[in-house]
Short mmCIF file of C-alpha atoms in Angstrom, two decimals:
data_model
loop_
_atom_site.label_atom_id
_atom_site.label_comp_id
_atom_site.label_asym_id
_atom_site.label_seq_id
_atom_site.Cartn_x
_atom_site.Cartn_y
_atom_site.Cartn_z
CA UNK A 2 -59.50 40.42 45.04
CA UNK A 3 -61.42 37.96 47.23
CA UNK A 4 -63.42 39.00 50.33
CA UNK A 5 -60.67 37.52 52.52
CA UNK A 6 -58.02 39.60 50.75
CA UNK A 7 -60.19 42.71 50.96
CA UNK A 8 -60.64 42.12 54.70
CA UNK A 9 -56.86 42.06 55.04
CA UNK A 10 -56.66 45.29 53.04
CA UNK A 11 -59.08 46.95 55.49
CA UNK A 12 -57.00 45.76 58.45
CA UNK A 13 -53.82 47.10 56.82
CA UNK A 14 -55.58 50.44 56.42
CA UNK A 15 -56.40 50.50 60.14
CA UNK A 16 -52.79 49.63 60.95
CA UNK A 17 -51.51 52.44 58.73
CA UNK A 18 -53.81 54.96 60.39
CA UNK A 19 -52.55 53.82 63.80
CA UNK A 20 -48.91 53.96 62.64
CA UNK A 21 -49.17 57.59 61.54
CA UNK A 22 -51.08 58.64 64.65
CA UNK A 23 -54.44 59.29 62.98
CA UNK A 24 -56.17 56.69 65.16
CA UNK A 25 -55.39 55.48 68.66
CA UNK A 26 -56.96 52.03 68.78
CA UNK A 27 -55.99 48.37 68.90
CA UNK A 28 -56.03 46.88 65.42
CA UNK A 29 -58.89 44.34 65.35
CA UNK A 30 -58.19 40.73 64.44
CA UNK A 31 -60.81 40.77 61.68
CA UNK A 32 -62.75 43.19 59.51
CA UNK A 33 -65.88 41.79 57.92
CA UNK A 34 -66.77 42.76 54.35
CA UNK A 35 -70.03 41.92 52.57
CA UNK A 36 -72.11 43.12 49.63
CA UNK A 37 -73.50 46.58 50.40
CA UNK A 38 -77.01 46.84 51.78
CA UNK A 39 -79.76 49.29 50.81
CA UNK A 40 -78.29 52.74 50.19
CA UNK A 41 -74.81 51.33 49.72
CA UNK A 42 -72.73 51.22 46.59
CA UNK A 43 -69.72 49.49 45.09
CA UNK A 44 -68.76 45.84 45.40
CA UNK A 45 -68.36 45.46 49.18
CA UNK A 46 -69.04 47.35 52.39
CA UNK A 47 -67.54 47.20 55.88
CA UNK A 48 -68.67 48.57 59.23
CA UNK A 49 -65.16 48.71 60.70
CA UNK A 50 -65.38 52.49 61.23
CA UNK A 51 -68.51 52.05 63.34
CA UNK A 52 -66.74 49.41 65.43
CA UNK A 53 -63.68 51.58 66.02
CA UNK A 54 -65.47 54.87 66.71
CA UNK A 55 -65.98 54.18 70.42
CA UNK A 56 -62.42 52.99 71.20
CA UNK A 57 -61.00 55.87 69.11
CA UNK A 58 -63.17 58.47 70.84
CA UNK A 59 -64.18 59.89 67.45
CA UNK A 60 -67.40 60.03 65.43
CA UNK A 61 -67.78 57.06 63.11
CA UNK A 62 -67.89 59.34 60.06
CA UNK A 63 -64.53 60.84 61.01
CA UNK A 64 -63.01 57.38 61.47
CA UNK A 65 -64.43 56.34 58.11
CA UNK A 66 -62.88 59.36 56.37
CA UNK A 67 -59.50 58.54 57.93
CA UNK A 68 -59.67 54.94 56.72
CA UNK A 69 -61.07 55.81 53.30
CA UNK A 70 -57.79 57.19 51.91
CA UNK A 71 -55.72 54.31 53.30
CA UNK A 72 -58.03 51.67 51.80
CA UNK A 73 -57.98 53.55 48.51
CA UNK A 74 -54.18 53.24 48.35
CA UNK A 75 -54.46 49.49 47.73
CA UNK A 76 -53.74 48.54 44.10
CA UNK A 77 -56.86 46.40 43.89
CA UNK A 78 -59.24 49.15 44.99
CA UNK A 79 -60.72 51.60 42.49
CA UNK A 80 -62.89 53.73 44.80
CA UNK A 81 -64.01 54.07 48.41
CA UNK A 82 -67.03 56.08 49.55
CA UNK A 83 -68.66 56.66 52.92
CA UNK A 84 -72.42 56.19 53.32
CA UNK A 85 -74.92 56.29 56.16
CA UNK A 86 -73.53 56.62 59.69
CA UNK A 87 -70.04 55.50 58.63
CA UNK A 88 -70.13 52.49 56.31
CA UNK A 89 -67.16 52.21 53.94
CA UNK A 90 -68.25 51.17 50.45
CA UNK A 91 -65.47 49.71 48.31
CA UNK A 92 -65.33 49.36 44.53
CA UNK A 93 -62.69 46.97 43.26
CA UNK A 94 -60.47 48.10 40.40
CA UNK A 95 -59.97 46.43 37.06
CA UNK A 96 -56.85 48.33 35.96
CA UNK A 97 -55.26 49.07 39.30
CA UNK A 98 -52.45 46.53 38.99
CA UNK A 99 -51.30 47.87 35.63
CA UNK A 100 -51.48 51.46 36.91
CA UNK A 101 -49.34 50.67 39.95
CA UNK A 102 -46.68 48.82 37.96
CA UNK A 103 -46.59 51.61 35.37
CA UNK A 104 -46.16 54.17 38.17
CA UNK A 105 -43.22 52.28 39.67
CA UNK A 106 -41.48 51.76 36.33
CA UNK A 107 -42.10 55.36 35.25
CA UNK A 108 -40.82 56.93 38.47
CA UNK A 109 -37.96 54.47 38.84
CA UNK A 110 -35.72 55.09 41.84
CA UNK A 111 -37.92 58.02 42.88
CA UNK A 112 -41.00 55.86 43.36
CA UNK A 113 -42.34 56.44 46.86
CA UNK A 114 -40.92 59.94 47.21
CA UNK A 115 -43.30 62.46 48.75
CA UNK A 116 -43.59 65.79 50.54
CA UNK A 117 -44.36 64.76 54.13
CA UNK A 118 -41.32 66.75 55.35
CA UNK A 119 -41.27 69.41 52.62
CA UNK A 120 -39.23 72.44 53.65
CA UNK A 121 -38.29 70.99 57.04
CA UNK A 122 -34.77 70.85 58.43
CA UNK A 123 -34.32 67.80 60.65
CA UNK A 124 -31.47 67.96 63.15
CA UNK A 125 -29.99 64.57 63.98
CA UNK A 126 -27.84 65.04 67.09
CA UNK A 127 -25.87 61.85 67.61
CA UNK A 128 -23.13 60.55 69.90
CA UNK A 129 -19.74 59.46 68.60
CA UNK A 130 -20.81 55.88 67.95
CA UNK A 131 -20.63 53.72 64.82
CA UNK A 132 -24.24 52.60 64.80
CA UNK A 133 -25.59 56.07 65.51
CA UNK A 134 -23.54 57.52 62.66
CA UNK A 135 -24.68 54.82 60.20
CA UNK A 136 -28.33 55.35 61.17
CA UNK A 137 -27.96 59.11 60.81
CA UNK A 138 -26.19 58.80 57.45
CA UNK A 139 -29.07 56.65 56.20
CA UNK A 140 -31.71 59.02 57.53
CA UNK A 141 -30.18 61.88 55.55
CA UNK A 142 -31.20 60.06 52.36
CA UNK A 143 -34.56 58.81 53.67
CA UNK A 144 -35.59 62.26 54.95
CA UNK A 145 -34.71 63.69 51.53
CA UNK A 146 -37.23 61.33 49.89
CA UNK A 147 -39.96 63.22 51.74
CA UNK A 148 -38.74 66.69 50.79
CA UNK A 149 -36.84 67.38 54.02
CA UNK A 150 -33.18 68.06 54.75
CA UNK A 151 -31.40 66.29 57.59
CA UNK A 152 -28.33 67.73 59.31
CA UNK A 153 -26.10 65.42 61.37
CA UNK A 154 -24.52 67.02 64.42
CA UNK A 155 -22.36 65.70 67.24
CA UNK A 156 -24.01 67.84 69.89
CA UNK A 157 -26.00 67.71 73.09
CA UNK A 158 -28.70 67.00 73.82
CA UNK A 159 -28.58 63.83 71.72
CA UNK A 160 -31.90 63.02 69.99
CA UNK A 161 -30.82 59.91 68.07
CA UNK A 162 -29.15 57.24 70.19
CA UNK A 163 -29.62 53.68 68.92
CA UNK A 164 -28.37 50.87 71.12
CA UNK A 165 -24.63 50.65 70.34
CA UNK A 166 -23.33 47.63 68.44
CA UNK A 167 -21.70 45.05 70.73
CA UNK A 168 -18.57 45.00 68.56
CA UNK A 169 -17.03 46.51 65.46
CA UNK A 170 -19.11 45.45 62.40
CA UNK A 171 -16.39 46.37 59.89
CA UNK A 172 -15.10 42.76 59.43
CA UNK A 173 -18.50 41.89 57.88
CA UNK A 174 -17.82 44.19 54.94
CA UNK A 175 -19.69 47.38 54.09
CA UNK A 176 -23.03 45.91 52.96
CA UNK A 177 -23.48 43.31 55.68
CA UNK A 178 -22.23 45.72 58.35
CA UNK A 179 -24.80 48.35 57.40
CA UNK A 180 -27.59 45.77 57.31
CA UNK A 181 -26.60 44.45 60.74
CA UNK A 182 -26.85 47.98 62.16
CA UNK A 183 -29.96 49.14 60.28
CA UNK A 184 -32.28 46.12 60.17
CA UNK A 185 -33.04 46.01 63.93
CA UNK A 186 -35.06 48.84 65.43
CA UNK A 187 -32.89 51.47 67.09
CA UNK A 188 -34.09 50.46 70.56
CA UNK A 189 -33.07 46.85 69.89
CA UNK A 190 -29.55 45.54 70.04
CA UNK A 191 -27.78 44.69 66.79
CA UNK A 192 -26.26 41.28 66.12
CA UNK A 193 -22.76 41.33 64.65
CA UNK A 194 -22.43 37.86 63.24
CA UNK A 195 -21.11 36.05 60.17
CA UNK A 196 -24.72 34.88 59.65
CA UNK A 197 -25.18 38.12 57.71
CA UNK A 198 -22.76 36.76 55.10
CA UNK A 199 -24.48 33.42 54.55
CA UNK A 200 -26.09 32.83 51.17
CA UNK A 201 -29.09 31.07 52.67
CA UNK A 202 -32.81 31.74 53.00
CA UNK A 203 -32.34 32.25 56.73
CA UNK A 204 -30.38 35.45 55.99
CA UNK A 205 -32.78 38.36 55.23
CA UNK A 206 -30.05 40.42 53.58
CA UNK A 207 -29.28 37.57 51.19
CA UNK A 208 -32.98 37.18 50.35
CA UNK A 209 -33.33 40.87 49.52
CA UNK A 210 -30.22 41.04 47.34
CA UNK A 211 -30.95 37.66 45.75
CA UNK A 212 -34.51 38.73 44.93
CA UNK A 213 -33.15 41.82 43.19
CA UNK A 214 -30.72 39.72 41.16
CA UNK A 215 -33.57 37.36 40.22
CA UNK A 216 -35.56 40.26 38.74
CA UNK A 217 -32.56 41.07 36.55
CA UNK A 218 -32.19 37.43 35.55
CA UNK A 219 -35.87 37.26 34.61
CA UNK A 220 -35.43 40.27 32.36
CA UNK A 221 -32.39 38.71 30.68
CA UNK A 222 -34.18 35.39 30.18
CA UNK A 223 -37.27 37.16 28.88
CA UNK A 224 -35.17 39.06 26.35
CA UNK A 225 -33.82 35.75 25.08
CA UNK A 226 -37.43 34.66 24.51
CA UNK A 227 -38.36 37.92 22.86
CA UNK A 228 -40.62 39.00 25.75
CA UNK A 229 -40.73 42.62 26.89
CA UNK A 230 -42.49 43.59 30.12
CA UNK A 231 -45.71 45.55 29.76
CA UNK A 232 -47.89 46.58 32.71
CA UNK A 233 -51.14 44.65 32.80
CA UNK A 234 -53.67 43.16 35.20
CA UNK A 235 -53.11 39.43 34.66
CA UNK A 236 -50.72 39.07 37.58
CA UNK A 237 -52.84 37.78 40.48
CA UNK A 238 -51.86 34.12 40.32
CA UNK A 239 -52.07 31.25 42.74
CA UNK A 240 -48.76 29.80 43.80
CA UNK A 241 -47.36 26.94 41.73
CA UNK A 242 -47.93 23.35 42.80
CA UNK A 243 -51.70 23.34 43.33
CA UNK A 244 -53.90 22.59 40.35
CA UNK A 245 -56.97 24.48 41.50
CA UNK A 246 -55.14 27.04 43.63
CA UNK A 247 -57.34 26.36 46.66
CA UNK A 248 -56.03 27.80 49.90
CA UNK A 249 -52.77 28.90 48.28
CA UNK A 250 -51.26 32.38 48.56
CA UNK A 251 -52.02 34.69 45.66
CA UNK A 252 -48.44 35.73 45.06
CA UNK A 253 -49.20 38.39 42.47
CA UNK A 254 -51.51 40.13 44.92
CA UNK A 255 -48.94 39.83 47.72
CA UNK A 256 -46.28 41.48 45.56
CA UNK A 257 -48.61 44.24 44.35
CA UNK A 258 -49.58 45.00 47.94
CA UNK A 259 -45.94 45.16 49.04
CA UNK A 260 -45.14 47.61 46.21
CA UNK A 261 -48.19 49.72 46.96
CA UNK A 262 -47.19 50.00 50.63
CA UNK A 263 -43.64 51.14 49.85
CA UNK A 264 -44.41 54.92 49.75
CA UNK A 265 -46.19 54.62 53.11
CA UNK A 266 -43.18 52.79 54.57
CA UNK A 267 -40.81 55.49 53.29
CA UNK A 268 -42.95 58.17 54.94
CA UNK A 269 -42.91 56.32 58.26
CA UNK A 270 -39.16 55.68 58.04
CA UNK A 271 -38.57 59.40 57.49
CA UNK A 272 -41.04 60.83 59.98
CA UNK A 273 -40.26 58.30 62.74
CA UNK A 274 -36.47 58.37 62.09
CA UNK A 275 -36.64 54.60 61.64
CA UNK A 276 -34.63 53.13 58.73
CA UNK A 277 -35.39 49.66 60.13
CA UNK A 278 -38.94 50.05 58.77
CA UNK A 279 -37.52 50.32 55.27
CA UNK A 280 -35.13 47.39 55.77
CA UNK A 281 -37.91 45.13 57.04
CA UNK A 282 -40.25 46.10 54.22
CA UNK A 283 -37.61 45.21 51.63
CA UNK A 284 -37.68 41.71 53.11
CA UNK A 285 -41.47 41.63 52.56
CA UNK A 286 -41.03 42.70 48.92
CA UNK A 287 -38.24 40.16 48.40
CA UNK A 288 -40.20 37.26 49.88
CA UNK A 289 -43.23 38.07 47.71
CA UNK A 290 -41.03 38.26 44.60
CA UNK A 291 -39.30 34.98 45.35
CA UNK A 292 -42.70 33.25 45.50
CA UNK A 293 -43.86 34.95 42.34
CA UNK A 294 -40.72 34.50 40.20
CA UNK A 295 -41.54 30.95 39.04
CA UNK A 296 -44.79 32.13 37.44
CA UNK A 297 -43.34 34.95 35.33
CA UNK A 298 -41.98 33.26 32.19
CA UNK A 299 -43.54 30.53 30.01
CA UNK A 300 -43.00 26.97 31.18
CA UNK A 301 -42.29 24.08 28.82
CA UNK A 302 -44.17 24.47 25.54
CA UNK A 303 -46.27 27.34 26.85
CA UNK A 304 -46.46 30.25 24.40
CA UNK A 305 -45.56 33.78 25.54
CA UNK A 306 -48.66 35.85 26.14
CA UNK A 307 -49.84 39.23 27.39
CA UNK A 308 -50.03 37.66 30.85
CA UNK A 309 -46.32 36.87 30.79
CA UNK A 310 -45.52 40.43 29.74
CA UNK A 311 -47.64 41.75 32.64
CA UNK A 312 -45.96 39.45 35.15
CA UNK A 313 -42.52 40.40 33.85
CA UNK A 314 -43.35 44.08 34.28
CA UNK A 315 -44.44 43.39 37.86
CA UNK A 316 -41.17 41.57 38.58
CA UNK A 317 -39.22 44.47 37.06
CA UNK A 318 -41.15 46.91 39.28
CA UNK A 319 -40.18 44.82 42.30
CA UNK A 320 -36.55 45.01 41.23
CA UNK A 321 -36.87 48.79 40.97
CA UNK A 322 -38.17 49.05 44.53
CA UNK A 323 -35.55 46.65 45.91
CA UNK A 324 -32.71 48.53 44.21
CA UNK A 325 -34.05 51.90 45.34
CA UNK A 326 -34.55 50.78 48.92
CA UNK A 327 -31.12 49.18 49.18
CA UNK A 328 -29.56 52.35 47.78
CA UNK A 329 -31.25 54.45 50.48
CA UNK A 330 -29.77 52.07 53.07
CA UNK A 331 -26.34 52.50 51.48
CA UNK A 332 -26.23 48.82 50.39
CA UNK A 333 -25.39 47.59 46.91
CA UNK A 334 -27.93 45.76 44.71
CA UNK A 335 -25.96 43.31 42.54
CA UNK A 336 -27.12 42.23 39.08
CA UNK A 337 -25.74 38.76 39.70
CA UNK A 338 -25.59 36.87 43.00
#
């Protein structure tokens, strides 16, 4: 992980803390990281907690403790400690990528499940409206991933009222209709259009389902080459097409980050009653996979290696998350597309 990537990790941690209501601040545009000074430890340190303490109205040490757990969730981070008045000291991990991929593949469809709503009964009181009923039906499954139980009622006062669809989405077919109703935030209008059926990059639903089918194709092609996926750490590759990789996206890191954030997204989708958060994150996972896919298997006369097995395992983990997320939305994940 480069300093630039670590800076982005710190900013994502701030954004997560804001999303769950732990901090009330504007997310800064940058978060500097540098080798730790005297009394510090680890590979890098950041003073972001000191910068945010005033706007948050909290002691810097308290802000640092809030951010510490969120930074530690990143797959490239092994440890985070707080020193001095509130400096965050970060140790980068050597085996974090393999551990994350192994966790996804081991837990399968249950990856990302938690206990944020354990024992809670969530009443979803909805009007007689197609979009409201689809959103509520989806939330029943998403709330269950966090240990809660959702009950859908047609009763007043209504507490779940997404903007109604402008027309009947049924002609789009079940999958596209659900995506059209679930992908926009509930306070935004939905677009009922044949664009949801197009097999083009401009269609987010197509990208998500196509990305899932590509992970299955990679596994089939790997089997033909005698390659079996095995979690490893040789997955942080520069995108193809640039010999030295300068200023190119590190697609393995992007995909690992998207997978690591999936449990957090599920928690937010459940606690905020917002299935659109899940739908939009599946697009993030899909886009990262579609960049990464060309680097998974050997090219030309290249011999299969441990790196290819690690990359294949990462692609398979992405397929697991895409299939699981689509299932929670009530949308099919085809093997072929």
